[in-house]
Short mmCIF file of C-alpha atoms in Angstrom, two decimals:
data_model
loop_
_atom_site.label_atom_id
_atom_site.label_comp_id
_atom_site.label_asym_id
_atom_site.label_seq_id
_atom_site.Cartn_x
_atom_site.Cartn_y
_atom_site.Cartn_z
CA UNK A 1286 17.65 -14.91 -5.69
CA UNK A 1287 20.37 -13.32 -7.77
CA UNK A 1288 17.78 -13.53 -11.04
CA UNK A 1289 15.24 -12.10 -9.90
CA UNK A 1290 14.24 -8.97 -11.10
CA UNK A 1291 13.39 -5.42 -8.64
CA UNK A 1292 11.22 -3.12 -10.44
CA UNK A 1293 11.83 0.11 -8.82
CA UNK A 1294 9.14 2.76 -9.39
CA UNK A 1295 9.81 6.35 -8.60
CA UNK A 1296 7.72 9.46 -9.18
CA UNK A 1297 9.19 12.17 -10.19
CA UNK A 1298 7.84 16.30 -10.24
CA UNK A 1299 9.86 18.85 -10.57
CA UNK A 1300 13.03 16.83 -8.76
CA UNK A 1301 15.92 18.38 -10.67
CA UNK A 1302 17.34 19.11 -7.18
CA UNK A 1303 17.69 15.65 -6.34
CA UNK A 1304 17.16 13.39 -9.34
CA UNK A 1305 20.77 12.77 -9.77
CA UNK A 1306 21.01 11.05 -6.36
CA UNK A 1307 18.35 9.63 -6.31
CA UNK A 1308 18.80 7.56 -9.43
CA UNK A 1309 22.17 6.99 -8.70
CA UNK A 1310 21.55 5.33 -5.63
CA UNK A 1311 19.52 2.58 -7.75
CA UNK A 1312 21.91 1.84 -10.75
CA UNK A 1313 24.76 1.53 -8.15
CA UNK A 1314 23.05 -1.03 -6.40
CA UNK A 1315 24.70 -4.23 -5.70
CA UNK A 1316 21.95 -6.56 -7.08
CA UNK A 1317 21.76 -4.84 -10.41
CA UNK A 1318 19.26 -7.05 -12.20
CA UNK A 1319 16.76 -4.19 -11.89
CA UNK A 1320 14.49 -1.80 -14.18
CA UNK A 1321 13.89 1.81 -12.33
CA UNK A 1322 10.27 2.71 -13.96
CA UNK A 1323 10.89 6.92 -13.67
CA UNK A 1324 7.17 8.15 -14.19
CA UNK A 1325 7.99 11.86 -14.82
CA UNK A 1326 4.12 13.26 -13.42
CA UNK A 1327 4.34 16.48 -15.70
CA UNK A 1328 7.44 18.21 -14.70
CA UNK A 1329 8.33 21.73 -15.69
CA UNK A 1330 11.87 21.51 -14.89
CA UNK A 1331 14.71 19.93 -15.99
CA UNK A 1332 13.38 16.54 -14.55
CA UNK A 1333 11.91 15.01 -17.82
CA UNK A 1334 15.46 16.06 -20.02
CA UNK A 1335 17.58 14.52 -17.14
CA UNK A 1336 15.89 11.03 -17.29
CA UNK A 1337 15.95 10.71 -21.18
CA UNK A 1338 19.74 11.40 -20.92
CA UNK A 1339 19.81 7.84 -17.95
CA UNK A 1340 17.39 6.40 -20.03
CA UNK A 1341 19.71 6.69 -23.14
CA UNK A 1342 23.42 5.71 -20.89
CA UNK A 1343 21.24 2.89 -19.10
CA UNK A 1344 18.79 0.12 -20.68
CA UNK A 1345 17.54 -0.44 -17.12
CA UNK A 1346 15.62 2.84 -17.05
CA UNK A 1347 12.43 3.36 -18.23
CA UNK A 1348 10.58 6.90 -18.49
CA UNK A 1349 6.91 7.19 -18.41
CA UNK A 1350 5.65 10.40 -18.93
CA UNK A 1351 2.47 11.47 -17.55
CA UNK A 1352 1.15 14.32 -19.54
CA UNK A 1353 -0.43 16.40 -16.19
CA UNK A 1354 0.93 16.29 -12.37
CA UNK A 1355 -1.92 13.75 -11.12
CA UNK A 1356 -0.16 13.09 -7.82
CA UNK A 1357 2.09 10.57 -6.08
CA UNK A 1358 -0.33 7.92 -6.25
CA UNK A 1359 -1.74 7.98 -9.67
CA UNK A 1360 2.36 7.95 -10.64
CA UNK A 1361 3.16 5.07 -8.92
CA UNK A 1362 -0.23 2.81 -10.12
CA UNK A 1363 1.34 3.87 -13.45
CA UNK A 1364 4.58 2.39 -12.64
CA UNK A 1365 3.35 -0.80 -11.71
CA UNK A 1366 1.22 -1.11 -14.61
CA UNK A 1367 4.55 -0.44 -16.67
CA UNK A 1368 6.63 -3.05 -14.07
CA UNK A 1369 8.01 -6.41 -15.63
CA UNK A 1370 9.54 -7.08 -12.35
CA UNK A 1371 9.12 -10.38 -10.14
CA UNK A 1372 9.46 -7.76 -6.90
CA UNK A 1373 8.47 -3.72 -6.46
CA UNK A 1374 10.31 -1.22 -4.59
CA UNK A 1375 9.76 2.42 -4.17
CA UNK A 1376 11.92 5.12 -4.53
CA UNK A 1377 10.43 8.68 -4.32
CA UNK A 1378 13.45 11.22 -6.40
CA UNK A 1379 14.02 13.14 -3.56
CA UNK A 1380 15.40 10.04 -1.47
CA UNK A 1381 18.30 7.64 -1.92
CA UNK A 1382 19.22 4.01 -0.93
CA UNK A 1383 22.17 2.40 0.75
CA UNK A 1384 24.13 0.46 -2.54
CA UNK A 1385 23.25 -2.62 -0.39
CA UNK A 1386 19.58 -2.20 -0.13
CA UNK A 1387 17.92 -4.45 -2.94
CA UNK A 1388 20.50 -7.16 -2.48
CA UNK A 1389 20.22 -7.49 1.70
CA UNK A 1390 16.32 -7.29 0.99
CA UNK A 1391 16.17 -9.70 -1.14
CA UNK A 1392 17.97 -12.16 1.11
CA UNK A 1393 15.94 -11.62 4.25
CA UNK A 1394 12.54 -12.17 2.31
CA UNK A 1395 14.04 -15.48 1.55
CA UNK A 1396 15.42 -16.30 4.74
CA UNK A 1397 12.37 -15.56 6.62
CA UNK A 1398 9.82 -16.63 3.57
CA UNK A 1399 8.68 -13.00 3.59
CA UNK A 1400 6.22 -11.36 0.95
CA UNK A 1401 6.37 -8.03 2.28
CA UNK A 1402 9.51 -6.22 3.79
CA UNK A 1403 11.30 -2.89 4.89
CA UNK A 1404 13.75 -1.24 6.66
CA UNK A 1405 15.40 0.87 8.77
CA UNK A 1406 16.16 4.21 7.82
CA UNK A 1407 17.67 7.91 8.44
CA UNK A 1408 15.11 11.45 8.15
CA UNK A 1409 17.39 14.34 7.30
CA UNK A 1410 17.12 17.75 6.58
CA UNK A 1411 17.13 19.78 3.54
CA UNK A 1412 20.59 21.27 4.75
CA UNK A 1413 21.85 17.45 5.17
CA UNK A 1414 21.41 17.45 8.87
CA UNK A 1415 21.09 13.69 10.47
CA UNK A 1416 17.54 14.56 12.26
CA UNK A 1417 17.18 10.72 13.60
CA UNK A 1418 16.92 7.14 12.29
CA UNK A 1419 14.06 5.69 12.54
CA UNK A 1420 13.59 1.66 13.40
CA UNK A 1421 10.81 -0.16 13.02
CA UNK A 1422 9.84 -3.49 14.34
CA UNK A 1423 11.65 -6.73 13.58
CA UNK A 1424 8.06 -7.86 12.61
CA UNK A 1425 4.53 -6.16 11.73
CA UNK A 1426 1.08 -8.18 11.00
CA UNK A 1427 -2.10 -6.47 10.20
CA UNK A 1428 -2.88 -5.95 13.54
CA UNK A 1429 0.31 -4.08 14.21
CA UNK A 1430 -0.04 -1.63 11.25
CA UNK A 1431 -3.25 -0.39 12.44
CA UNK A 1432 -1.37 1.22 15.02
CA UNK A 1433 0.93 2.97 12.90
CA UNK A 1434 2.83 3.19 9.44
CA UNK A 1435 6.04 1.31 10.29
CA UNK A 1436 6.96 0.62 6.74
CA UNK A 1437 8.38 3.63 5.33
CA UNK A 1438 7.60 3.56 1.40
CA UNK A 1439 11.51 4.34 0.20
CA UNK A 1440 12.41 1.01 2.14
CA UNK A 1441 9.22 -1.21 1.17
CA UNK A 1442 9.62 -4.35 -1.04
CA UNK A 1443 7.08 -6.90 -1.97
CA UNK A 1444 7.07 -9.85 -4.12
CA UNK A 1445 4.84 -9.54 -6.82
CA UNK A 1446 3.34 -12.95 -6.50
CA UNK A 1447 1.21 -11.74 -3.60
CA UNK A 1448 -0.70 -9.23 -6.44
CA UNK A 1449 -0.73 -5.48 -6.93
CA UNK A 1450 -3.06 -3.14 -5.47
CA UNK A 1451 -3.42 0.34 -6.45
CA UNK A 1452 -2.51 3.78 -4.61
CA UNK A 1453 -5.43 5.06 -3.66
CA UNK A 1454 -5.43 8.67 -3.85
CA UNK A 1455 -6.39 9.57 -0.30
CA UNK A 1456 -4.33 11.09 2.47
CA UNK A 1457 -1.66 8.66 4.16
CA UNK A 1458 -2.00 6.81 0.70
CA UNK A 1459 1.57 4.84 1.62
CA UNK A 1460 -0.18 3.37 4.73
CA UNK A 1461 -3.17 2.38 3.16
CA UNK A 1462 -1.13 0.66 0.49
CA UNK A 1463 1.08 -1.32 2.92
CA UNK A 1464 -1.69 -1.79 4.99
CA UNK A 1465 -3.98 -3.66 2.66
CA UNK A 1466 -0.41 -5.86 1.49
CA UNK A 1467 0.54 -6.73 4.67
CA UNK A 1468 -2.84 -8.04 4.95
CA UNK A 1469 -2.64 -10.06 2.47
CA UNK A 1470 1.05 -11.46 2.69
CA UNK A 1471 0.26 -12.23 6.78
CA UNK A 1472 3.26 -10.29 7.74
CA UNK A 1473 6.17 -8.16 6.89
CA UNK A 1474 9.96 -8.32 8.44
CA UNK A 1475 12.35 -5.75 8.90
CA UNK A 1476 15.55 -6.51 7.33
CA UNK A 1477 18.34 -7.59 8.90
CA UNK A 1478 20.88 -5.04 8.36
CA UNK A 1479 23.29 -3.22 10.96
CA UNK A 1480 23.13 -0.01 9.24
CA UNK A 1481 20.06 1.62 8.21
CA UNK A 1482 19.53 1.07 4.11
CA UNK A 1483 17.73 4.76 2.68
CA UNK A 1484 17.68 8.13 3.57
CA UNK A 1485 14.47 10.12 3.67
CA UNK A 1486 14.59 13.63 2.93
CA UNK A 1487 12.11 15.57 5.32
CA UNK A 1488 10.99 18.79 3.19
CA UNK A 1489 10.00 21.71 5.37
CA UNK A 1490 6.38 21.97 3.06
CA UNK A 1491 5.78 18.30 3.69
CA UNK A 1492 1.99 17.74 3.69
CA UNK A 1493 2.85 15.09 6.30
CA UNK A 1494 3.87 17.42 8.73
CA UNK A 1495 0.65 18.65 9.44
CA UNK A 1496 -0.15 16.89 12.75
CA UNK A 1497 -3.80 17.50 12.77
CA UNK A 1498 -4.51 16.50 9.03
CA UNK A 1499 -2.47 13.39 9.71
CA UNK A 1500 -5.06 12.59 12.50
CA UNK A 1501 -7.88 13.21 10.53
CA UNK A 1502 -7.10 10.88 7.99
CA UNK A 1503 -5.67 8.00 9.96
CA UNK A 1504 -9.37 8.19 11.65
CA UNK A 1505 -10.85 8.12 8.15
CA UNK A 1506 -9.28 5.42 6.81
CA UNK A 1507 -10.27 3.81 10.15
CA UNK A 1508 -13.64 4.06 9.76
CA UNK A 1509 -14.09 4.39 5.56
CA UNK A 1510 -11.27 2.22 4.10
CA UNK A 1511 -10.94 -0.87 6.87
CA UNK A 1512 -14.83 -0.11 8.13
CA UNK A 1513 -14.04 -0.43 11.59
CA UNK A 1514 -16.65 0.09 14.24
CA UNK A 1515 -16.41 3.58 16.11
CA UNK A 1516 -15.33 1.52 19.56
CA UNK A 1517 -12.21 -0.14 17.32
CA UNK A 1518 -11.43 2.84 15.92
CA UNK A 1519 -11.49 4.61 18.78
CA UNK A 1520 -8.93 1.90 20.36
CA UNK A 1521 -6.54 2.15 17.23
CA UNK A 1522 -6.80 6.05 17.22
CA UNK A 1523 -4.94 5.92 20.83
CA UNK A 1524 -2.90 3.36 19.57
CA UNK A 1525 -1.64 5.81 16.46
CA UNK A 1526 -1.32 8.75 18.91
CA UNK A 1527 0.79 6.93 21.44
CA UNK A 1528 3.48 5.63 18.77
CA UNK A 1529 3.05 9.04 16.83
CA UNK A 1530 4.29 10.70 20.46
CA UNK A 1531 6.95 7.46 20.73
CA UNK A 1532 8.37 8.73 17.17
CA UNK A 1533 8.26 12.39 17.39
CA UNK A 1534 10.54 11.85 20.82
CA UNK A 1535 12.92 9.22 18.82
CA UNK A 1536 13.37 10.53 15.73
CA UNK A 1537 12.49 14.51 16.02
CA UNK A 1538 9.66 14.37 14.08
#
């Protein structure tokens, strides 16, 4: 699978902080027939001058500029439109990959004729603290995600042959997006790695962190984006709280 191409897609708003790493961690990469598609959403800072000067030293990155900040998901539906790749992989520009990642993904989609796959992965702190790794299930089907989000979006690959869907702008728009592909591609594996393969920043202001709003739109997405009945929901809502409890003691969320 050495020829195939990764089209990474990362967002980027006002990420001077962390650009540098984060797009470092891609062109290192071991399989490094890739194009990183950097949609700059309407920075102010030094974000959009930092990825002409990659963009210049590297053919294999690609700047779209988005004229306003429209959000995460708008950014990302226009880095798939822009995406020549045979696979897609996200990278938001305040997280980073092992150099392995792509390569060790690519070979455990093959191995276990995968569409859809992910990884392990470590949450730290702005001040580099370790906070926990976090380990999802060898496995997921559709069935499994409704419990929970166990793909995190900085480790999630899928093969473009199994079609793109769009980011919906809605909250918990990763899970929604996974959701609907694992759907489609029957299942998703973990890969099989003995280390975990990104690092996810956890940013004190994280809209995420809100436990309340979190609930609210897992239930909505229940009810107005898979139209389950009120009784399913209600049985998927207690599945989501128990592995939301599981996780917080794990990993410290």
């Amino acid at each position: 699978m050495s020829g195939d191409l990764v089209s990474v897609i990362m967002p980027v708003y006002n990420a001077e902080a962390w650009l540098q790493r984060a797009i470092d961690s891609v062109l290192v990469q071991s399989h490094a027939h890739l194009e990183l598609i950097a949609v700059d959403d309407g920075s102010r800072d030094r974000s959009p001058s930092m990825l002409d000067a990659y963009a210049a030293a590297d053919a294999r990155v690609r700047v779209v500029k988005q004229p306003a900040n429209g959000g995460v998901a708008a950014a990302r539906n226009a880095g798939i439109t822009a995406a020549r790749g045979d696979y897609i992989s996200f990278l938001d520009a305040d997280d980073w990959w092992h150099p392995a990642k792509l390569e060790r993904q690519l070979t455990s989609m093959r191995d276990n004729d995968a569409l859809v796959s992910y990884a392990s992965y470590w949450r730290v702190a702005e001040d580099g603290r370790i906070l926990g790794k976090v380990t999802p299930p060898l496995q997921v089907d559709w069935h499994d995600m409704l419990a929970s989000n166990f793909i995190g979006t900085l480790t999630g690959m899928y093969a473009r042959r199994l079609g793109d869907v769009p980011f919906q702008r809605i909250g918990h728009e990763d899970y929604v997006f996974w959701l609907e592909q694992v759907r489609r591609a029957g299942k998703a594996v973990r890969v099989e790695s003995a280390e975990p393969l990104g690092w996810y920043l956890v940013r004190e202001r994280s809209l995420s962190a809100n436990k309340l709003r979190a609930a609210s739109w897992q239930w909505d997405i229940y009810r107005n984006v898979e139209k389950l009945g009120v009784m399913q929901s209600m049985v998927c809502m207690a599945r989501y709280v128990r592995h939301a409890l599981i996780k917080r003691r794990r990993v410290g969320v």
